[in-house]
Amino acid sequence: MTAALFADIPRELIERFDQATSDAVGLPPPAGGQRQAAAHYAASLRALGGRPEEPVALYVHLPFCPVRCLYCACHTTVTHDGTKIDRYLDTLERELDLVTERLGRGRALAQLHLGGGTPNYLTDCQLIRLMEMLAHHFRIGTDTATNIECNPRRTSAGQLDLLKGLGFKGVSFGIQDLDARVQHAIGRVNSVSLVRDVCATARDIGFDCINLDLIYGLPNQTPQGFASTLDRVIEISPDRVRLFSYAHHPTTRPHQYAIDAASLPGPAEKLALLHGAVHTFTESGYSWIGVDSFVRNGDELADAQAAGTLRHTCIGYTCGPARHLLACGTSSLGEVDGVYVQNEPNADAWRKAIEAGRLPILWGHRLSDDDQRRHQAIQHLLCNLEVPLNLLAGLAADYERLVRCAEHGLVEVGTDRIKVTPRGRYFLRGLCTQTEPSLGWSNNHWGVPQLR
Ligand code: SF4
């Protein structure tokens, strides 16, 4: 089945698209421009403050882990010193002040997402303090979609109870793979029984949505081993699954040198793993959402995809109302009114900016009119699997690049739209992020890292 679907696609193309799909964030920052970016962002926050009816989402980055997973691509710090986390929360509180001094205090949040790092590495007291800080600056109500990313080995019934009591509705567990050979190769071991137990506990406690994160392309992954993982995941029956592609870049992430490159599946093998996962999930009562998500049939994301109202943000697919994403904490990514920013990933630089009373922006980008259309086109591709031709008006080079993909059966060009084919869907991220600098399609889905 896999061989037939991809039989006549040149290996070179598979490899090129695999490179394009492997890294959605982590662009090198441009030189300078930080103060200008912060000024643009501050102005956008103030303007948004004058439009209180517009829903906003908030992402908070908590960059602490007890150990480093060998595949990790996140901005995080390994520490066993809880006072470091306390000091981080001190600075985060000041950052929340800086944001809400511009936006206004008490703004209702449509969505709150805690990511990391390992957010549930915080102690109960730290989690309570964090939520009190957030509630002091924003309105978090029963209508706020609240999610937290958790390491299943670091949680407990007591912690999950606390999180539910603090208002979290969704919990996302990073599993990656359940095959012991893969787990040992990536330095992250979670037994099947532990994952099953943690998910059952979260369900009993009453979380509305349990998500499991998986990764394909990891060392020692084989079709048979990954099929076994998928079968076990189906038995555990999460509400949602996100399936990411592993990106092996040891030169920029030196801990990845501990992974034997010879044990990694190649691009064609990765494609087969992805194809196997799509087959398993869609045959087991899940809908395939966009690039990398699977949700139970009937989930609101599946309905939104069918209705053409799905959107993709820095924190994944959503059908929530928020059009603006605030971001706090090191390395976090925000987008307000067409201004895209990333916070300083370096904790010292982040803290110094905040202590000096400045928004801790590393870089930002205000979308030009062409960027806006390009951004909308990418949203259409990622969410609706097609792009109206009128969005590509004035983007001739982008149009040509997409049309060339028809030669390989990845898209179909119609009179008013370009549609992604069933085969092209396996290359969807690559279709959106393939880097051709002259076209300005950045190697990232939310903008080019330069200020106008
Ligand atoms: S838990 Fe996540 S953020 Fe922490 S080291 Fe592992 S992959 Fe990286």
Coordinates of C-alpha atoms and ligand atoms in Angstrom, one line a residue:
M1 CA 0.0 0.0 0.0
T2 CA 2.7 2.5 1.0
A3 CA 4.9 1.5 -2.0
A4 CA 2.0 1.9 -4.4
L5 CA 1.0 5.3 -3.0
F6 CA 4.5 6.7 -3.3
A7 CA 5.9 4.5 -6.0
D8 CA 6.8 7.1 -8.6
I9 CA 8.0 9.9 -6.3
P10 CA 11.7 10.4 -6.7
R11 CA 13.7 9.6 -3.6
E12 CA 15.4 13.0 -3.9
L13 CA 11.9 14.7 -3.5
I14 CA 11.1 12.5 -0.5
E15 CA 14.4 13.5 1.1
R16 CA 13.9 17.2 0.3
F17 CA 10.4 17.3 1.8
D18 CA 11.6 15.4 4.9
Q19 CA 14.2 18.1 5.5
A20 CA 11.5 20.7 5.1
T21 CA 9.2 19.0 7.5
S22 CA 11.6 18.3 10.2
D23 CA 11.8 21.7 11.9
A24 CA 9.0 24.1 12.4
V25 CA 10.6 26.4 14.9
G26 CA 14.1 27.5 16.0
L27 CA 15.1 29.9 13.3
P28 CA 18.3 31.8 13.8
P29 CA 17.4 35.3 14.9
P30 CA 18.4 38.3 12.7
A31 CA 21.0 40.7 14.0
G32 CA 19.6 43.7 15.8
G33 CA 16.0 44.9 15.6
Q34 CA 15.0 43.8 19.1
R35 CA 13.9 47.2 20.4
Q36 CA 12.0 47.9 17.2
A37 CA 10.3 44.5 17.5
A38 CA 9.4 45.2 21.1
A39 CA 8.0 48.6 20.1
H40 CA 5.9 47.0 17.4
Y41 CA 4.6 44.4 19.8
A42 CA 3.9 46.9 22.5
A43 CA 1.9 49.0 20.1
S44 CA -0.1 46.0 19.0
L45 CA -0.8 45.1 22.6
R46 CA -2.1 48.6 23.3
A47 CA -4.3 48.6 20.2
L48 CA -5.7 45.2 21.2
G49 CA -6.3 46.6 24.7
G50 CA -8.8 49.0 23.0
R51 CA -10.7 46.1 21.5
P52 CA -11.8 44.1 24.6
E53 CA -14.3 42.1 22.6
E54 CA -11.6 40.2 20.6
P55 CA -10.7 36.9 22.2
V56 CA -7.0 36.2 23.1
A57 CA -5.0 33.1 23.9
L58 CA -2.0 32.9 26.2
Y59 CA 1.0 30.5 25.9
V60 CA 3.3 30.2 28.9
H61 CA 6.7 28.5 28.5
L62 CA 8.1 26.6 31.6
P63 CA 11.6 25.6 30.5
F64 CA 12.6 23.1 33.2
C65 CA 13.2 19.3 33.0
P66 CA 14.7 16.8 35.4
V67 CA 16.7 15.1 32.6
R68 CA 17.4 15.8 29.0
C69 CA 15.7 13.5 26.4
L70 CA 18.2 12.8 23.7
Y71 CA 15.8 13.7 20.9
C72 CA 14.8 17.0 22.5
A73 CA 14.3 20.1 20.3
C74 CA 12.8 22.3 22.9
H75 CA 14.2 25.3 24.8
T76 CA 14.7 23.8 28.3
T77 CA 17.1 23.6 31.2
V78 CA 17.9 20.6 33.2
T79 CA 17.9 21.5 36.9
H80 CA 17.3 19.9 40.3
D81 CA 17.2 23.2 42.0
G82 CA 13.7 24.2 42.7
T83 CA 14.8 27.8 43.7
K84 CA 15.7 28.3 40.0
I85 CA 12.0 27.7 39.1
D86 CA 10.9 30.0 41.9
R87 CA 13.1 32.8 40.5
Y88 CA 11.8 32.1 37.0
L89 CA 8.2 32.5 38.3
D90 CA 9.3 35.8 40.0
T91 CA 10.5 37.1 36.6
L92 CA 7.5 35.6 34.8
E93 CA 5.2 37.6 37.1
R94 CA 7.0 40.8 36.1
E95 CA 6.7 39.9 32.5
L96 CA 2.9 39.4 33.0
D97 CA 2.9 43.0 34.5
L98 CA 4.7 44.3 31.4
V99 CA 2.2 42.7 29.0
T100 CA -0.9 43.7 31.0
E101 CA 0.4 47.2 31.5
R102 CA 0.0 47.6 27.8
L103 CA -3.0 45.3 27.1
G104 CA -4.9 46.0 30.3
R105 CA -5.4 43.8 33.3
G106 CA -8.2 41.3 33.6
R107 CA -8.5 40.4 29.9
A108 CA -10.6 37.3 29.4
L109 CA -8.6 34.3 28.0
A110 CA -10.2 32.1 25.4
Q111 CA -7.3 29.7 25.7
L112 CA -4.4 29.0 28.1
H113 CA -1.7 26.6 27.2
L114 CA 1.3 25.7 29.5
G115 CA 4.2 24.2 27.6
G116 CA 7.8 23.5 28.1
G117 CA 10.0 22.0 29.2
T118 CA 8.0 19.9 31.6
P119 CA 5.3 22.1 33.2
N120 CA 4.4 19.4 35.6
Y121 CA 8.0 19.4 36.9
L122 CA 6.8 22.3 39.0
T123 CA 5.8 21.5 42.6
D124 CA 2.2 21.7 43.7
C125 CA 3.1 25.1 45.4
Q126 CA 4.7 26.4 42.2
L127 CA 1.7 25.3 40.1
I128 CA -0.7 27.0 42.5
R129 CA 1.4 30.1 42.5
L130 CA 1.6 30.2 38.7
M131 CA -2.1 29.9 38.3
E132 CA -2.7 32.6 41.0
M133 CA -0.3 34.9 39.1
L134 CA -2.1 34.3 35.8
A135 CA -5.5 34.8 37.4
H136 CA -4.3 38.1 38.9
H137 CA -3.5 39.4 35.4
F138 CA -6.1 37.7 33.2
R139 CA -9.6 36.4 33.6
I140 CA -9.6 32.6 33.4
G141 CA -13.1 31.4 33.4
T142 CA -15.0 28.2 32.9
D143 CA -15.1 29.0 29.2
T144 CA -11.3 29.2 29.0
A145 CA -9.8 26.2 27.1
T146 CA -7.0 25.3 29.5
N147 CA -4.3 22.8 28.6
I148 CA -1.0 21.6 30.2
E149 CA 1.8 19.4 28.8
C150 CA 2.9 16.7 31.2
N151 CA 5.6 14.0 31.5
P152 CA 3.6 10.9 32.6
R153 CA 6.5 9.8 34.7
R154 CA 6.5 13.0 36.7
T155 CA 2.8 13.0 37.5
S156 CA 0.6 11.3 40.1
A157 CA -3.1 11.0 41.0
G158 CA -2.5 13.8 43.5
Q159 CA -0.9 16.1 40.9
L160 CA -3.6 15.4 38.3
D161 CA -6.3 16.1 41.0
L162 CA -4.6 19.4 41.7
L163 CA -4.4 20.4 38.0
K164 CA -8.0 19.6 37.6
G165 CA -8.8 21.7 40.6
L166 CA -6.7 24.5 39.2
G167 CA -9.0 24.5 36.2
F168 CA -7.2 22.5 33.6
K169 CA -9.5 20.8 31.1
G170 CA -7.0 19.2 28.8
V171 CA -3.8 17.3 29.6
S172 CA -1.2 16.3 27.0
F173 CA 1.3 13.4 27.8
G174 CA 4.6 13.1 25.9
I175 CA 4.9 9.4 25.1
Q176 CA 6.9 9.4 21.8
D177 CA 7.0 5.6 21.4
L178 CA 6.2 2.6 23.6
D179 CA 8.9 0.3 22.1
A180 CA 11.5 -0.4 24.8
R181 CA 14.4 -0.4 22.2
V182 CA 13.3 3.1 21.0
Q183 CA 12.8 4.4 24.5
H184 CA 16.2 3.4 25.6
A185 CA 17.8 5.0 22.5
I186 CA 16.1 8.3 23.2
G187 CA 16.5 8.3 26.9
R188 CA 12.9 8.5 27.8
V189 CA 11.3 5.4 29.3
N190 CA 7.6 5.1 30.1
S191 CA 6.2 1.6 30.5
V192 CA 3.0 0.8 28.8
S193 CA 1.3 0.1 32.1
L194 CA 2.4 3.5 33.5
V195 CA 1.0 5.3 30.5
R196 CA -2.2 3.3 30.6
D197 CA -2.5 4.0 34.4
V198 CA -1.9 7.7 34.1
C199 CA -4.4 8.1 31.3
A200 CA -7.0 6.1 33.2
T201 CA -6.4 8.3 36.3
A202 CA -6.7 11.5 34.3
R203 CA -9.9 10.2 32.8
D204 CA -11.4 9.2 36.2
I205 CA -10.5 12.7 37.5
G206 CA -12.5 14.2 34.8
F207 CA -10.2 15.8 32.2
D208 CA -12.2 16.7 29.1
C209 CA -9.4 15.9 26.7
I210 CA -6.4 13.5 27.0
N211 CA -3.8 14.0 24.3
L212 CA -0.8 11.7 23.6
D213 CA 2.3 13.0 21.7
L214 CA 4.1 10.5 19.5
I215 CA 7.2 10.9 17.3
Y216 CA 8.1 9.0 14.1
G217 CA 11.6 8.8 12.7
L218 CA 13.2 7.9 16.1
P219 CA 16.2 5.6 16.4
N220 CA 15.4 1.9 16.3
Q221 CA 11.9 2.5 15.1
T222 CA 10.7 -0.2 12.7
P223 CA 7.3 -0.6 11.0
Q224 CA 6.6 -3.6 13.3
G225 CA 7.7 -1.9 16.5
F226 CA 5.8 1.3 15.7
A227 CA 2.7 -0.7 14.7
S228 CA 2.8 -2.3 18.2
T229 CA 3.1 1.1 19.8
L230 CA 0.1 2.3 17.7
D231 CA -2.0 -0.7 18.7
R232 CA -1.3 0.0 22.4
V233 CA -2.2 3.7 22.0
I234 CA -5.4 2.7 20.4
E235 CA -6.1 0.5 23.4
I236 CA -5.4 3.4 25.7
S237 CA -7.9 5.4 23.6
P238 CA -6.7 9.0 24.0
D239 CA -9.0 11.7 22.7
R240 CA -6.3 13.2 20.6
V241 CA -2.9 12.2 19.3
R242 CA -0.2 14.5 17.8
L243 CA 2.4 12.7 15.7
F244 CA 5.6 14.7 15.1
S245 CA 8.5 14.1 12.8
Y246 CA 11.9 13.7 14.5
A247 CA 14.5 16.2 13.4
H248 CA 18.1 15.1 13.8
H249 CA 20.3 18.2 14.1
P250 CA 23.1 17.4 16.4
T251 CA 25.3 20.3 15.3
T252 CA 22.7 22.7 16.9
R253 CA 21.4 20.3 19.5
P254 CA 24.6 18.5 20.7
H255 CA 22.7 16.1 23.1
Q256 CA 21.5 14.5 19.9
Y257 CA 25.0 13.2 19.2
A258 CA 24.2 10.5 21.7
I259 CA 21.7 9.1 19.2
D260 CA 23.4 6.7 16.7
A261 CA 22.6 8.2 13.3
A262 CA 22.8 4.8 11.8
S263 CA 19.8 3.7 13.9
L264 CA 17.6 6.3 12.4
P265 CA 15.0 5.4 9.7
G266 CA 15.7 7.2 6.4
P267 CA 13.2 9.5 4.7
A268 CA 11.4 6.7 2.8
E269 CA 11.2 4.6 6.0
K270 CA 9.8 7.6 7.9
L271 CA 7.2 8.0 5.2
A272 CA 6.2 4.4 5.7
L273 CA 5.9 4.9 9.5
L274 CA 3.7 7.9 8.9
H275 CA 1.6 6.0 6.4
G276 CA 1.2 3.2 8.9
A277 CA 0.0 5.6 11.6
V278 CA -2.5 7.3 9.3
H279 CA -3.9 3.9 8.4
T280 CA -4.1 2.6 11.9
F281 CA -5.7 5.8 13.4
T282 CA -8.2 6.3 10.6
E283 CA -9.2 2.7 10.8
S284 CA -9.7 2.9 14.5
G285 CA -12.2 5.8 14.8
Y286 CA -9.9 8.8 14.5
S287 CA -10.0 11.6 12.0
W288 CA -6.7 12.8 10.5
I289 CA -6.5 16.6 11.1
G290 CA -4.2 18.7 8.9
V291 CA -0.6 17.6 9.1
D292 CA 0.0 15.9 12.3
S293 CA -3.0 15.4 14.5
F294 CA -5.6 12.6 15.0
V295 CA -8.8 13.1 16.9
R296 CA -11.7 10.9 17.7
N297 CA -14.4 11.1 15.1
G298 CA -16.9 13.8 16.3
D299 CA -14.2 15.8 18.0
E300 CA -14.7 19.6 17.5
L301 CA -11.4 19.8 15.5
A302 CA -12.8 17.2 13.1
D303 CA -16.0 19.2 12.8
A304 CA -14.0 22.4 12.3
Q305 CA -11.9 20.8 9.6
A306 CA -15.0 19.6 7.7
A307 CA -16.6 23.1 8.1
G308 CA -13.4 24.9 6.9
T309 CA -13.1 26.8 10.3
L310 CA -10.0 25.0 11.6
R311 CA -6.9 27.2 12.3
H312 CA -3.3 26.5 13.0
T313 CA -1.2 28.4 15.5
C314 CA 2.1 28.1 17.2
I315 CA 0.5 25.7 19.7
G316 CA -1.2 23.5 17.2
Y317 CA -4.6 23.1 15.6
T318 CA -7.5 25.0 17.2
C319 CA -11.1 25.9 16.5
G320 CA -11.2 28.3 19.4
P321 CA -12.2 32.0 18.8
A322 CA -8.8 33.6 19.7
R323 CA -7.1 35.4 16.8
H324 CA -4.3 36.7 19.0
L325 CA -1.7 34.7 20.9
L326 CA 0.1 36.2 23.8
A327 CA 3.3 34.5 24.8
C328 CA 5.2 34.7 28.1
G329 CA 8.3 32.9 29.3
T330 CA 11.6 32.2 27.6
S331 CA 11.6 31.4 23.8
S332 CA 7.8 31.7 23.6
L333 CA 6.2 32.7 20.3
G334 CA 3.4 35.2 20.1
E335 CA 1.3 36.7 17.3
V336 CA -0.9 39.8 17.8
D337 CA -2.5 41.8 14.9
G338 CA 0.0 40.5 12.3
V339 CA 3.0 41.1 14.5
Y340 CA 5.0 37.9 15.2
V341 CA 7.5 37.8 18.0
Q342 CA 9.7 35.4 19.8
N343 CA 10.9 36.0 23.4
E344 CA 14.5 35.6 24.3
P345 CA 15.3 31.9 24.7
N346 CA 18.3 32.7 26.9
A347 CA 17.1 32.9 30.5
D348 CA 19.6 35.6 31.6
A349 CA 18.8 37.8 28.6
W350 CA 15.1 37.3 29.1
R351 CA 15.4 38.2 32.8
K352 CA 17.6 41.3 32.2
A353 CA 15.2 42.7 29.6
I354 CA 12.3 42.3 32.0
E355 CA 14.2 43.8 35.0
A356 CA 15.0 46.8 32.8
G357 CA 11.3 47.2 32.2
R358 CA 11.4 46.0 28.5
L359 CA 9.4 43.3 26.8
P360 CA 11.9 40.5 26.4
I361 CA 11.6 40.2 22.6
L362 CA 14.4 38.5 20.6
W363 CA 13.0 39.2 17.2
G364 CA 9.7 40.2 15.6
H365 CA 8.1 40.5 12.2
R366 CA 5.2 42.6 11.0
L367 CA 3.5 40.9 8.1
S368 CA 3.5 42.8 4.9
D369 CA 0.4 42.6 2.6
D370 CA 2.1 39.8 0.6
D371 CA 3.0 38.1 3.9
Q372 CA -0.6 38.2 5.0
R373 CA -1.7 36.5 1.8
R374 CA 1.1 34.0 2.0
H375 CA 0.2 33.3 5.7
Q376 CA -3.5 32.8 4.8
A377 CA -2.5 30.5 1.9
I378 CA -0.4 28.4 4.3
Q379 CA -3.3 28.4 6.8
H380 CA -5.6 27.1 4.0
L381 CA -3.2 24.4 3.0
L382 CA -2.5 23.3 6.6
C383 CA -6.2 23.3 7.6
N384 CA -8.4 22.9 4.5
L385 CA -5.9 21.0 2.3
E386 CA -6.4 23.5 -0.5
V387 CA -5.7 27.1 -1.3
P388 CA -7.9 29.5 -3.3
L389 CA -6.1 30.9 -6.3
N390 CA -7.1 34.4 -5.5
L391 CA -4.9 34.3 -2.4
L392 CA -1.9 33.6 -4.6
A393 CA -2.5 36.6 -6.8
G394 CA 0.7 38.7 -6.7
L395 CA 2.6 35.7 -5.4
A396 CA 3.5 34.3 -8.8
A397 CA 6.6 32.5 -7.6
D398 CA 4.7 30.8 -4.8
Y399 CA 2.0 29.8 -7.3
E400 CA 4.6 28.3 -9.7
R401 CA 6.3 26.4 -7.0
L402 CA 3.0 24.8 -5.9
V403 CA 2.0 24.1 -9.5
R404 CA 5.3 22.2 -10.0
C405 CA 4.2 19.8 -7.2
A406 CA 1.4 18.7 -9.5
E407 CA 4.0 16.9 -11.6
H408 CA 4.4 14.5 -8.7
G409 CA 0.8 14.2 -7.9
L410 CA 1.0 16.2 -4.7
V411 CA -1.5 18.8 -5.7
E412 CA -4.3 19.2 -8.3
V413 CA -4.6 22.6 -10.0
G414 CA -8.2 23.6 -10.6
T415 CA -9.8 26.8 -12.0
D416 CA -10.2 28.5 -8.7
R417 CA -8.0 26.5 -6.2
I418 CA -5.1 24.2 -5.8
K419 CA -6.0 21.1 -3.9
V420 CA -3.7 18.8 -1.9
T421 CA -4.1 15.2 -3.1
P422 CA -4.3 12.2 -0.8
R423 CA -0.7 11.5 -1.6
G424 CA 0.3 15.2 -1.2
R425 CA -1.1 15.2 2.3
Y426 CA 1.9 13.2 3.4
F427 CA 4.1 16.0 2.2
L428 CA 1.9 18.8 3.5
R429 CA 4.3 20.4 5.9
G430 CA 6.9 20.4 3.2
L431 CA 4.4 22.0 0.7
C432 CA 4.0 24.8 3.2
T433 CA 7.5 25.3 4.5
Q434 CA 9.8 24.3 1.6
T435 CA 12.4 27.0 1.7
E436 CA 13.0 29.1 -1.3
P437 CA 14.3 32.3 0.1
S438 CA 13.5 34.3 -3.1
L439 CA 9.9 33.5 -2.6
G440 CA 9.8 34.4 1.1
W441 CA 8.2 31.1 2.1
S442 CA 10.0 30.9 5.3
N443 CA 11.2 27.6 6.8
N444 CA 8.5 28.2 9.4
H445 CA 4.8 28.7 9.1
W446 CA 4.3 32.0 10.8
G447 CA 6.5 34.5 9.1
V448 CA 9.9 35.7 8.1
P449 CA 12.2 36.8 10.9
Q450 CA 12.7 40.4 9.9
L451 CA 11.0 43.6 10.8
R452 CA 9.9 45.9 8.1
Ligands
SF4_1 S1 10.7 16.4 28.6 FE1 10.4 17.5 26.6 S2 11.5 19.5 26.9 FE2 12.2 18.1 28.5 S3 14.1 17.2 27.7 FE3 12.4 15.8 27.2 S4 11.8 16.5 25.2 FE4 13.0 18.1 26.0

